[in-house]
């Protein structure tokens, strides 16, 4: 098995892969960090998740036909895992420097189920359709729609409009 | 766009703006690529099953199995002679018809049979160091594209499904394409044997059947083959949704129905003639059941305005595309009977039925991701009791 390195090894395939990853990074990195931050409200955690996801994309590159889509799925999946981990080990809360309206929204968002929270953020921040969210959350589109409906119902009830 | 969704978009953008992507992130990523290079190559050259992140189709399939005994040789039916060429195993003389899994099998008289109640196995414990199990699940016998955009063939899908220890503990783990052939009720299947376990699979009529034999017998294969020879597959009779065991009496809409788990009664009134055609924000208008089986029931009713044409009013206000309906003119929809009343039903990405009783229009819908959605819907509809006289006066 030939060793493949990204610095010392003049491996044309790997070098090309890094170049393609670089192109993907320039387009997607900041947006993915903002998306993860909107779910987690932790800059450090969001960056870690997105960087891990880029490494995962690099590893899987030969198997991936749509790197951008795969990256989003990976980021979303890791955000879900992070939310689950928080139930076991709650993180030190970071202060949100936002308006009172956004702060109130965040408070209600954190009380939604993980699935509802992810669906709402992906729909109303990410702008993704239910079918796209379904792919990212690995659940039927009908289930995504039900999470959206229930999440919105709770938000509508809880938020002072 | 409602005030709520406007606010959501605005406030979420504000929250997102609080993120500060590191300007040196690329260097960190590249350093990680270098650190991980060698093991990554191993992964690429020899990809293994990722059991921590199962594809969506596995979750959707988690309904059914059939267990029987396995064999490597191709079996042929032997008419009514179900004798076993072993000294201490009785003949298979008693027929068991699975109530849910779509097959029948013969077993020795006196065996303990435990039918599957919901998803899972029918179990035949012979009391002779041999326990047969059988189950089935929905299965499309064709390649699928997984979440990583890889094409996954039927054999690989079945391998992944059977590799779930929670569903199939003690499996042999032999890739299906390398397993021996077996014929089950005339259909080509596969069989694998390991020290105390035999498992066979066959796909028929959109169902994946799994039959297993757990044993402590030296003649297990002969026993398994004898059982397999008695199997009759009836995929059209398989039922892969749960029994509806709880009863809900709507305090608002004048009906009752049976359901399973996660029922949320309506908290707002449904008034389709006077509300915007937005099918998301007004969900609280519906009594809703999230079944957990890829199916989401909703129901509501409303008084019918005086002087309107039922079909025209439904088409305009109740089930138009803009309200998330199928958009099929009610006059051209198929007929359905709900609690003795003649109604109409349409199927698109969901199922929707309307019926009139006591001056009220009832709407029942099923959002789903199931191939047997209509059967599930019909099973639910069959439990509905229309009581328009008990509806809350609007």
Coordinates of C-alpha atoms in Angstrom, one line a residue:
Chain A
X1 CA 0.0 0.0 0.0
X2 CA 1.5 3.3 -1.1
X3 CA 1.7 6.0 1.6
X4 CA -0.1 9.1 0.6
X5 CA 0.9 12.4 2.1
X6 CA -0.5 15.8 1.5
X7 CA 2.8 17.7 2.0
X8 CA 5.9 15.7 1.2
X9 CA 4.4 13.1 -1.2
X10 CA 4.1 14.2 -4.8
X11 CA 0.9 12.3 -5.2
X12 CA -1.1 13.9 -8.0
X13 CA -4.4 12.5 -6.9
X14 CA -4.1 13.6 -3.4
X15 CA -2.7 17.0 -4.3
X16 CA -5.7 17.4 -6.6
X17 CA -8.0 16.4 -3.9
X18 CA -6.6 19.0 -1.5
X19 CA -7.0 21.6 -4.2
X20 CA -10.6 20.6 -4.6
X21 CA -11.1 20.6 -0.9
X22 CA -9.6 24.1 -0.8
X23 CA -12.1 25.3 -3.3
X24 CA -14.9 23.7 -1.3
X25 CA -13.5 25.4 1.8
X26 CA -13.6 28.8 0.3
X27 CA -17.2 28.4 -0.7
X28 CA -18.6 26.6 2.3
X29 CA -16.5 27.0 5.4
X30 CA -17.9 30.3 6.9
X31 CA -21.5 29.4 6.0
X32 CA -21.2 26.0 7.7
X33 CA -19.7 27.5 10.8
X34 CA -22.6 30.0 11.0
X35 CA -25.1 27.1 10.5
X36 CA -23.5 25.0 13.2
X37 CA -23.3 28.1 15.5
X38 CA -27.0 28.8 14.9
X39 CA -27.7 25.3 16.2
X40 CA -25.2 25.2 19.1
X41 CA -24.4 28.9 20.0
X42 CA -20.8 27.9 20.6
X43 CA -18.2 29.2 18.3
X44 CA -15.5 26.7 19.4
X45 CA -17.9 23.7 19.0
X46 CA -19.1 25.0 15.6
X47 CA -15.6 25.4 14.3
X48 CA -14.5 22.0 15.6
X49 CA -17.5 20.3 14.0
X50 CA -17.0 22.0 10.6
X51 CA -13.3 21.3 10.5
X52 CA -13.9 17.7 11.4
X53 CA -16.4 17.5 8.6
X54 CA -14.0 18.9 6.1
X55 CA -11.5 16.2 7.1
X56 CA -14.3 13.6 6.7
X57 CA -15.0 15.0 3.2
X58 CA -11.4 14.6 2.4
X59 CA -11.3 11.0 3.6
X60 CA -14.4 10.1 1.6
X61 CA -13.7 12.1 -1.5
X62 CA -13.4 9.1 -3.9
X63 CA -16.8 8.0 -2.8
X64 CA -18.6 11.3 -2.9
X65 CA -20.3 12.7 -6.0
X66 CA -21.5 15.9 -4.4
X67 CA -19.0 17.1 -1.8
X68 CA -21.0 20.2 -0.8
X69 CA -24.1 18.1 -0.1
X70 CA -22.0 15.6 1.8
X71 CA -20.3 18.3 3.8
X72 CA -23.7 19.7 4.9
X73 CA -25.0 16.3 5.8
X74 CA -21.9 15.7 7.9
X75 CA -22.1 19.0 9.7
X76 CA -25.7 18.5 10.4
X77 CA -25.1 15.0 11.7
X78 CA -22.3 16.1 14.0
X79 CA -24.5 19.0 15.3
X80 CA -27.2 16.5 16.2
X81 CA -24.6 14.3 18.0
X82 CA -23.4 17.4 19.8
X83 CA -26.9 18.2 21.0
X84 CA -27.2 14.6 22.3
X85 CA -23.9 14.9 24.1
X86 CA -25.0 18.1 25.8
X87 CA -27.8 16.2 27.5
X88 CA -25.1 14.1 29.2
X89 CA -22.6 16.9 29.7
X90 CA -24.1 20.4 29.5
X91 CA -21.5 22.9 28.2
X92 CA -20.7 26.2 29.8
X93 CA -23.2 28.5 28.2
X94 CA -21.8 31.2 25.9
X95 CA -23.3 34.6 26.1
X96 CA -25.3 35.5 23.0
X97 CA -24.8 39.2 22.1
X98 CA -28.0 39.6 20.2
X99 CA -31.2 41.6 20.4
X100 CA -33.9 40.8 23.0
X101 CA -36.0 39.3 20.2
X102 CA -33.3 36.9 19.0
X103 CA -32.4 36.1 22.6
X104 CA -36.0 35.2 23.3
X105 CA -36.1 33.1 20.1
X106 CA -33.0 31.3 21.2
X107 CA -34.5 30.5 24.6
X108 CA -37.5 28.8 23.0
X109 CA -35.4 27.0 20.4
X110 CA -33.3 25.4 23.1
X111 CA -36.5 23.9 24.6
X112 CA -37.6 22.3 21.3
X113 CA -36.7 18.7 20.6
X114 CA -33.4 18.3 18.8
X115 CA -35.2 17.3 15.6
X116 CA -37.6 20.2 15.7
X117 CA -34.7 22.6 16.5
X118 CA -32.6 21.3 13.6
X119 CA -35.6 21.3 11.2
X120 CA -36.5 24.9 12.1
X121 CA -32.9 26.2 11.8
X122 CA -32.3 24.3 8.5
X123 CA -35.6 25.6 7.1
X124 CA -35.6 29.2 8.2
X125 CA -31.9 29.9 8.4
X126 CA -30.5 27.5 5.9
X127 CA -33.4 27.9 3.5
X128 CA -33.5 24.2 2.7
X129 CA -36.6 22.4 1.5
X130 CA -38.2 19.6 3.5
X131 CA -36.8 17.1 1.1
X132 CA -33.3 18.4 1.5
X133 CA -33.6 18.5 5.3
X134 CA -34.9 15.0 5.2
X135 CA -31.7 13.9 3.5
X136 CA -29.6 15.7 6.0
X137 CA -31.5 14.4 9.0
X138 CA -31.9 11.0 7.5
X139 CA -35.6 10.9 8.0
X140 CA -38.7 10.9 5.7
X141 CA -39.7 14.3 4.4
X142 CA -43.1 13.8 6.0
X143 CA -41.4 13.5 9.3
X144 CA -39.5 16.6 8.7
X145 CA -42.7 18.4 7.9
X146 CA -44.2 17.2 11.1
X147 CA -41.2 18.4 13.1
X148 CA -41.5 21.8 11.4
X149 CA -45.2 22.0 12.2
X150 CA -44.7 21.1 15.8
X151 CA -41.7 23.3 16.2
X152 CA -43.5 26.3 14.7
X153 CA -46.6 25.6 16.8
X154 CA -44.4 25.7 20.0
X155 CA -42.6 28.8 18.8
X156 CA -45.8 30.6 18.0
X157 CA -47.2 29.7 21.4
X158 CA -44.1 30.7 23.3
X159 CA -43.0 33.8 21.5
X160 CA -44.6 37.1 22.3
X161 CA -45.4 38.4 18.8
Chain B
X1 CA -45.1 34.7 4.8
X2 CA -46.3 35.0 8.4
X3 CA -45.0 37.3 11.1
X4 CA -43.6 34.2 12.8
X5 CA -41.5 33.0 9.9
X6 CA -40.4 36.5 9.1
X7 CA -39.2 36.8 12.7
X8 CA -37.6 33.4 12.6
X9 CA -35.5 34.3 9.5
X10 CA -34.5 37.7 10.9
X11 CA -33.5 36.5 14.4
X12 CA -31.8 33.3 13.1
X13 CA -29.7 35.5 10.8
X14 CA -28.8 37.7 13.8
X15 CA -27.8 34.7 15.9
X16 CA -25.7 33.3 13.0
X17 CA -23.9 36.6 12.7
X18 CA -22.4 35.9 16.1
X19 CA -20.2 33.2 14.7
X20 CA -16.6 34.1 14.0
X21 CA -15.0 31.6 11.6
X22 CA -11.3 31.4 12.3
X23 CA -9.1 32.9 9.6
X24 CA -6.6 30.1 10.2
X25 CA -9.1 27.3 9.9
X26 CA -7.7 26.0 6.6
X27 CA -4.3 25.5 8.1
X28 CA -5.8 23.5 10.9
X29 CA -7.7 21.3 8.4
X30 CA -4.7 20.7 6.3
X31 CA -2.6 19.7 9.3
X32 CA -5.4 17.2 10.2
X33 CA -5.3 15.8 6.6
X34 CA -1.6 15.2 7.0
X35 CA -2.0 13.6 10.4
X36 CA -4.8 11.3 9.2
X37 CA -3.4 10.5 5.8
X38 CA -2.3 6.9 6.3
X39 CA -5.3 5.5 8.1
X40 CA -7.6 7.4 5.7
X41 CA -6.1 5.6 2.7
X42 CA -6.8 2.3 4.4
X43 CA -10.4 3.3 4.7
X44 CA -10.6 4.3 1.1
X45 CA -9.0 1.1 -0.2
X46 CA -11.0 -1.2 2.1
X47 CA -14.3 0.4 3.0
X48 CA -16.1 -1.4 5.6
X49 CA -19.7 -1.2 6.8
X50 CA -20.4 2.0 8.8
X51 CA -22.6 0.6 11.5
X52 CA -22.8 3.8 13.4
X53 CA -24.7 5.7 10.7
X54 CA -27.2 3.4 9.1
X55 CA -28.8 4.5 5.9
X56 CA -32.4 5.8 5.9
X57 CA -33.8 2.7 4.2
X58 CA -32.7 0.5 7.1
X59 CA -34.7 2.6 9.5
X60 CA -37.7 2.5 7.2
X61 CA -37.4 -1.3 6.9
X62 CA -37.3 -1.9 10.6
X63 CA -40.7 -3.5 10.7
X64 CA -40.5 -7.2 9.9
X65 CA -38.7 -10.5 9.8
X66 CA -39.5 -14.2 9.4
X67 CA -37.3 -16.8 10.8
X68 CA -36.9 -20.3 9.5
X69 CA -34.1 -22.7 9.1
X70 CA -31.5 -22.5 6.4
X71 CA -29.8 -24.8 3.9
X72 CA -27.1 -24.6 1.3
X73 CA -28.7 -26.9 -1.2
X74 CA -31.6 -25.9 -3.4
X75 CA -34.8 -27.2 -1.9
X76 CA -37.8 -28.6 -3.7
X77 CA -41.3 -28.9 -2.4
X78 CA -42.2 -32.4 -1.5
X79 CA -45.9 -32.3 -1.7
X80 CA -47.6 -33.2 1.6
X81 CA -44.9 -35.4 2.9
X82 CA -43.2 -33.3 5.6
X83 CA -41.3 -36.1 7.3
X84 CA -37.9 -35.4 8.6
X85 CA -35.1 -37.8 8.1
X86 CA -34.0 -37.7 11.7
X87 CA -34.7 -40.2 14.4
X88 CA -36.1 -37.9 17.1
X89 CA -37.8 -35.1 15.3
X90 CA -41.6 -35.3 14.8
X91 CA -43.3 -34.7 11.5
X92 CA -44.6 -31.2 10.7
X93 CA -48.4 -31.6 10.9
X94 CA -49.8 -28.4 12.3
X95 CA -50.2 -25.2 10.3
X96 CA -49.4 -21.8 11.7
X97 CA -50.6 -18.8 9.7
X98 CA -48.7 -15.6 10.7
X99 CA -51.1 -12.9 11.5
X100 CA -48.8 -10.1 10.4
X101 CA -45.8 -11.4 8.5
X102 CA -47.4 -12.9 5.4
X103 CA -46.5 -16.5 5.5
X104 CA -47.6 -19.9 6.9
X105 CA -45.6 -22.8 8.1
X106 CA -46.1 -26.2 9.5
X107 CA -44.6 -27.3 12.8
X108 CA -44.7 -30.3 15.1
X109 CA -47.8 -30.8 17.1
X110 CA -47.3 -29.4 20.6
X111 CA -44.7 -26.8 19.6
X112 CA -45.1 -23.5 21.5
X113 CA -46.0 -20.8 18.9
X114 CA -45.8 -17.1 19.7
X115 CA -47.2 -14.9 16.9
X116 CA -45.6 -11.5 16.3
X117 CA -47.8 -8.9 17.9
X118 CA -46.3 -5.9 16.1
X119 CA -43.1 -5.8 14.3
X120 CA -40.8 -8.8 14.8
X121 CA -40.8 -12.5 14.7
X122 CA -43.3 -15.2 14.8
X123 CA -41.6 -17.8 17.0
X124 CA -42.0 -21.6 16.9
X125 CA -40.2 -23.3 19.9
X126 CA -40.2 -27.0 19.1
X127 CA -38.9 -27.9 22.6
X128 CA -36.4 -30.1 20.8
X129 CA -33.4 -27.8 20.8
X130 CA -34.7 -25.9 17.8
X131 CA -36.4 -22.6 17.7
X132 CA -37.7 -21.2 14.4
X133 CA -38.4 -17.6 13.8
X134 CA -39.9 -15.7 10.9
X135 CA -40.5 -12.2 10.0
X136 CA -40.9 -9.9 7.0
X137 CA -40.4 -6.3 6.1
X138 CA -41.1 -3.9 3.3
X139 CA -38.3 -4.1 0.8
X140 CA -37.8 -2.7 -2.7
X141 CA -35.8 -5.2 -4.6
X142 CA -33.7 -2.7 -6.4
X143 CA -30.6 -0.6 -5.9
X144 CA -31.0 2.6 -3.8
X145 CA -28.8 5.7 -3.5
X146 CA -27.7 6.2 0.1
X147 CA -27.0 9.5 1.8
X148 CA -23.5 9.5 0.5
X149 CA -24.7 9.1 -3.1
X150 CA -23.5 5.6 -3.3
X151 CA -25.4 2.9 -5.2
X152 CA -26.3 0.1 -2.8
X153 CA -27.6 -3.1 -4.3
X154 CA -30.3 -5.3 -2.7
X155 CA -27.9 -7.9 -1.3
X156 CA -25.9 -5.2 0.4
X157 CA -29.1 -3.6 1.8
X158 CA -30.1 -6.9 3.2
X159 CA -26.6 -7.5 4.7
X160 CA -26.8 -4.1 6.4
X161 CA -30.3 -4.8 7.7
X162 CA -29.3 -8.1 9.1
X163 CA -26.2 -6.8 10.7
X164 CA -28.2 -4.8 13.2
X165 CA -27.7 -6.8 16.4
X166 CA -30.7 -5.1 17.9
X167 CA -33.0 -6.6 15.3
X168 CA -31.1 -9.8 14.4
X169 CA -28.9 -10.9 17.2
X170 CA -26.6 -13.8 16.5
X171 CA -26.6 -13.5 12.7
X172 CA -24.1 -15.4 10.7
X173 CA -22.6 -12.3 9.1
X174 CA -22.0 -14.0 5.7
X175 CA -22.4 -11.5 2.8
X176 CA -25.6 -12.5 1.0
X177 CA -24.0 -12.7 -2.4
X178 CA -21.7 -15.4 -1.1
X179 CA -24.5 -17.4 0.5
X180 CA -25.8 -20.6 -1.0
X181 CA -29.1 -20.7 -2.9
X182 CA -32.3 -22.0 -1.4
X183 CA -35.8 -22.1 -2.8
X184 CA -38.6 -21.0 -0.5
X185 CA -42.1 -21.5 -1.8
X186 CA -40.6 -21.6 -5.3
X187 CA -38.8 -18.3 -4.9
X188 CA -35.0 -18.0 -5.1
X189 CA -33.5 -17.1 -1.7
X190 CA -30.2 -17.3 0.1
X191 CA -29.1 -19.3 3.2
X192 CA -26.2 -19.1 5.6
X193 CA -25.2 -21.5 8.4
X194 CA -23.0 -20.9 11.4
X195 CA -22.5 -23.1 14.4
X196 CA -25.8 -22.8 16.2
X197 CA -27.8 -20.7 13.8
X198 CA -29.2 -21.0 10.3
X199 CA -30.7 -18.0 8.5
X200 CA -32.4 -17.7 5.1
X201 CA -33.8 -14.7 3.2
X202 CA -36.0 -14.3 0.2
X203 CA -37.6 -11.3 -1.4
X204 CA -41.2 -11.7 -2.7
X205 CA -43.9 -9.2 -3.5
X206 CA -42.1 -6.2 -2.1
X207 CA -41.3 -8.0 1.2
X208 CA -38.1 -9.3 2.6
X209 CA -38.6 -12.5 4.5
X210 CA -36.1 -13.7 7.0
X211 CA -36.3 -17.2 8.5
X212 CA -33.9 -18.4 11.2
X213 CA -33.3 -21.5 13.3
X214 CA -31.4 -21.3 16.5
X215 CA -30.5 -24.8 17.5
X216 CA -28.3 -27.3 19.3
X217 CA -28.7 -30.2 17.0
X218 CA -26.4 -32.0 14.7
X219 CA -29.2 -32.5 12.2
X220 CA -30.2 -28.8 12.2
X221 CA -30.0 -28.4 8.5
X222 CA -32.3 -31.3 7.8
X223 CA -34.8 -29.8 10.3
X224 CA -34.5 -26.4 8.7
X225 CA -35.0 -27.8 5.2
X226 CA -38.1 -29.6 6.3
X227 CA -39.6 -26.4 7.8
X228 CA -38.7 -24.4 4.7
X229 CA -40.5 -27.0 2.5
X230 CA -43.7 -26.2 4.3
X231 CA -43.6 -22.4 4.0
X232 CA -46.1 -20.6 1.9
X233 CA -45.4 -17.0 1.2
X234 CA -48.4 -14.6 1.0
X235 CA -46.8 -11.1 0.9
X236 CA -50.2 -9.6 0.1
X237 CA -51.4 -10.5 3.6
X238 CA -48.4 -9.0 5.4
X239 CA -49.2 -6.1 7.7
X240 CA -46.3 -3.9 8.7
X241 CA -47.9 -1.2 10.7
X242 CA -48.9 -1.3 14.3
X243 CA -52.2 -2.1 15.8
X244 CA -54.2 1.0 16.8
X245 CA -54.9 0.3 20.5
X246 CA -55.8 3.7 22.1
X247 CA -59.0 5.6 21.7
X248 CA -59.2 9.3 21.2
X249 CA -62.5 11.2 21.5
X250 CA -62.1 14.6 20.1
X251 CA -63.4 17.3 22.4
X252 CA -63.8 19.6 19.5
X253 CA -64.5 18.0 16.2
X254 CA -67.2 15.4 16.8
X255 CA -65.4 12.1 16.2
X256 CA -63.4 9.4 17.8
X257 CA -60.7 7.2 16.4
X258 CA -58.0 4.8 17.6
X259 CA -54.4 5.5 17.4
X260 CA -50.9 4.6 18.7
X261 CA -48.8 7.0 20.7
X262 CA -48.0 10.7 20.4
X263 CA -51.5 12.2 19.9
X264 CA -51.7 16.0 20.1
X265 CA -55.3 17.3 20.2
X266 CA -56.0 20.5 18.3
X267 CA -55.6 23.7 20.2
X268 CA -57.1 26.0 17.6
X269 CA -60.2 25.8 15.5
X270 CA -60.1 24.8 11.9
X271 CA -62.0 27.2 9.7
X272 CA -60.9 26.6 6.1
X273 CA -63.2 29.2 4.6
X274 CA -61.8 32.0 6.6
X275 CA -58.1 31.2 7.1
X276 CA -55.1 31.6 4.9
X277 CA -54.1 28.6 2.8
X278 CA -50.9 28.0 4.8
X279 CA -50.6 24.4 5.8
X280 CA -47.7 24.8 8.3
X281 CA -48.4 27.6 10.7
X282 CA -51.9 26.4 11.4
X283 CA -51.1 22.9 12.4
X284 CA -52.6 23.4 15.9
X285 CA -56.0 23.3 14.2
X286 CA -55.7 19.5 13.7
X287 CA -55.8 16.5 16.0
X288 CA -52.6 14.9 15.1
X289 CA -51.0 11.5 15.7
X290 CA -47.3 11.0 15.1
X291 CA -47.1 7.2 14.9
X292 CA -43.4 6.7 14.7
X293 CA -43.9 4.4 11.8
X294 CA -43.4 6.9 9.0
X295 CA -47.0 8.0 9.1
X296 CA -48.6 11.2 10.5
X297 CA -52.4 11.3 10.9
X298 CA -54.4 14.5 11.1
X299 CA -58.1 15.0 11.5
X300 CA -60.5 18.0 11.9
X301 CA -64.0 19.0 11.0
X302 CA -65.9 22.2 10.4
X303 CA -69.5 23.3 9.7
X304 CA -70.3 23.5 6.1
X305 CA -71.4 27.0 5.1
X306 CA -75.0 27.4 4.0
X307 CA -75.7 27.2 0.3
X308 CA -72.3 26.0 -0.9
X309 CA -71.6 23.1 -3.3
X310 CA -69.7 20.6 -1.2
X311 CA -67.3 19.5 -3.9
X312 CA -66.6 23.1 -5.0
X313 CA -66.1 24.3 -1.5
X314 CA -63.8 21.5 -0.6
X315 CA -61.8 22.0 -3.8
X316 CA -61.4 25.8 -3.1
X317 CA -60.9 25.9 0.6
X318 CA -60.1 22.5 2.0
X319 CA -57.8 20.5 -0.3
X320 CA -56.3 22.9 -2.9
X321 CA -52.6 22.6 -3.6
X322 CA -52.0 25.9 -1.9
X323 CA -53.3 24.4 1.4
X324 CA -51.1 21.4 1.0
X325 CA -53.8 19.3 -0.4
X326 CA -53.6 16.9 -3.4
X327 CA -55.5 19.3 -5.6
X328 CA -57.6 16.6 -7.1
X329 CA -61.2 17.8 -7.8
X330 CA -63.4 16.1 -5.3
X331 CA -65.9 15.0 -7.9
X332 CA -63.2 13.0 -9.6
X333 CA -61.9 11.4 -6.4
X334 CA -62.4 7.7 -5.5
X335 CA -65.1 6.8 -3.0
X336 CA -64.5 5.7 0.5
X337 CA -66.8 4.8 3.3
X338 CA -66.1 6.3 6.7
X339 CA -68.3 5.1 9.5
X340 CA -71.1 4.3 7.1
X341 CA -71.0 7.7 5.3
X342 CA -69.9 8.0 1.7
X343 CA -66.8 10.1 1.3
X344 CA -64.0 10.8 -1.1
X345 CA -60.4 10.0 -1.1
X346 CA -57.3 11.3 -3.0
X347 CA -53.7 10.1 -2.9
X348 CA -50.6 12.1 -3.7
X349 CA -47.6 12.5 -1.5
X350 CA -50.1 12.0 1.3
X351 CA -53.6 10.5 1.6
X352 CA -56.6 12.7 2.2
X353 CA -60.2 11.8 2.7
X354 CA -63.3 14.0 3.2
X355 CA -66.7 13.0 4.3
X356 CA -69.9 14.9 5.3
X357 CA -72.0 14.0 8.3
X358 CA -74.5 16.0 10.3
X359 CA -73.8 19.2 8.4
X360 CA -70.0 19.0 9.0
X361 CA -67.2 18.4 6.6
X362 CA -64.6 16.0 8.0
X363 CA -61.0 15.9 6.7
X364 CA -58.6 13.1 7.5
X365 CA -55.1 13.0 6.2
X366 CA -52.1 10.8 6.4
X367 CA -48.6 12.1 5.6
X368 CA -46.2 9.3 5.1
X369 CA -43.2 7.7 3.7
X370 CA -44.6 4.2 3.4
X371 CA -45.4 2.0 0.4
X372 CA -48.4 0.6 2.3
X373 CA -49.7 4.0 3.3
X374 CA -53.2 3.3 1.9
X375 CA -53.6 0.1 3.9
X376 CA -52.4 2.0 7.0
X377 CA -54.8 4.8 6.3
X378 CA -57.7 2.4 5.7
X379 CA -56.9 0.7 9.0
X380 CA -57.1 4.0 10.8
X381 CA -60.2 5.1 8.9
X382 CA -61.9 1.9 9.9
X383 CA -61.7 3.0 13.6
X384 CA -63.4 6.4 13.1
X385 CA -66.7 7.0 14.7
X386 CA -68.4 10.1 13.5
X387 CA -70.3 12.0 16.1
X388 CA -71.3 15.4 14.6
X389 CA -73.7 16.0 17.4
X390 CA -70.9 16.2 19.9
X391 CA -68.8 18.7 18.0
X392 CA -68.1 22.0 19.8
X393 CA -70.3 24.7 18.3
X394 CA -68.1 27.2 16.5

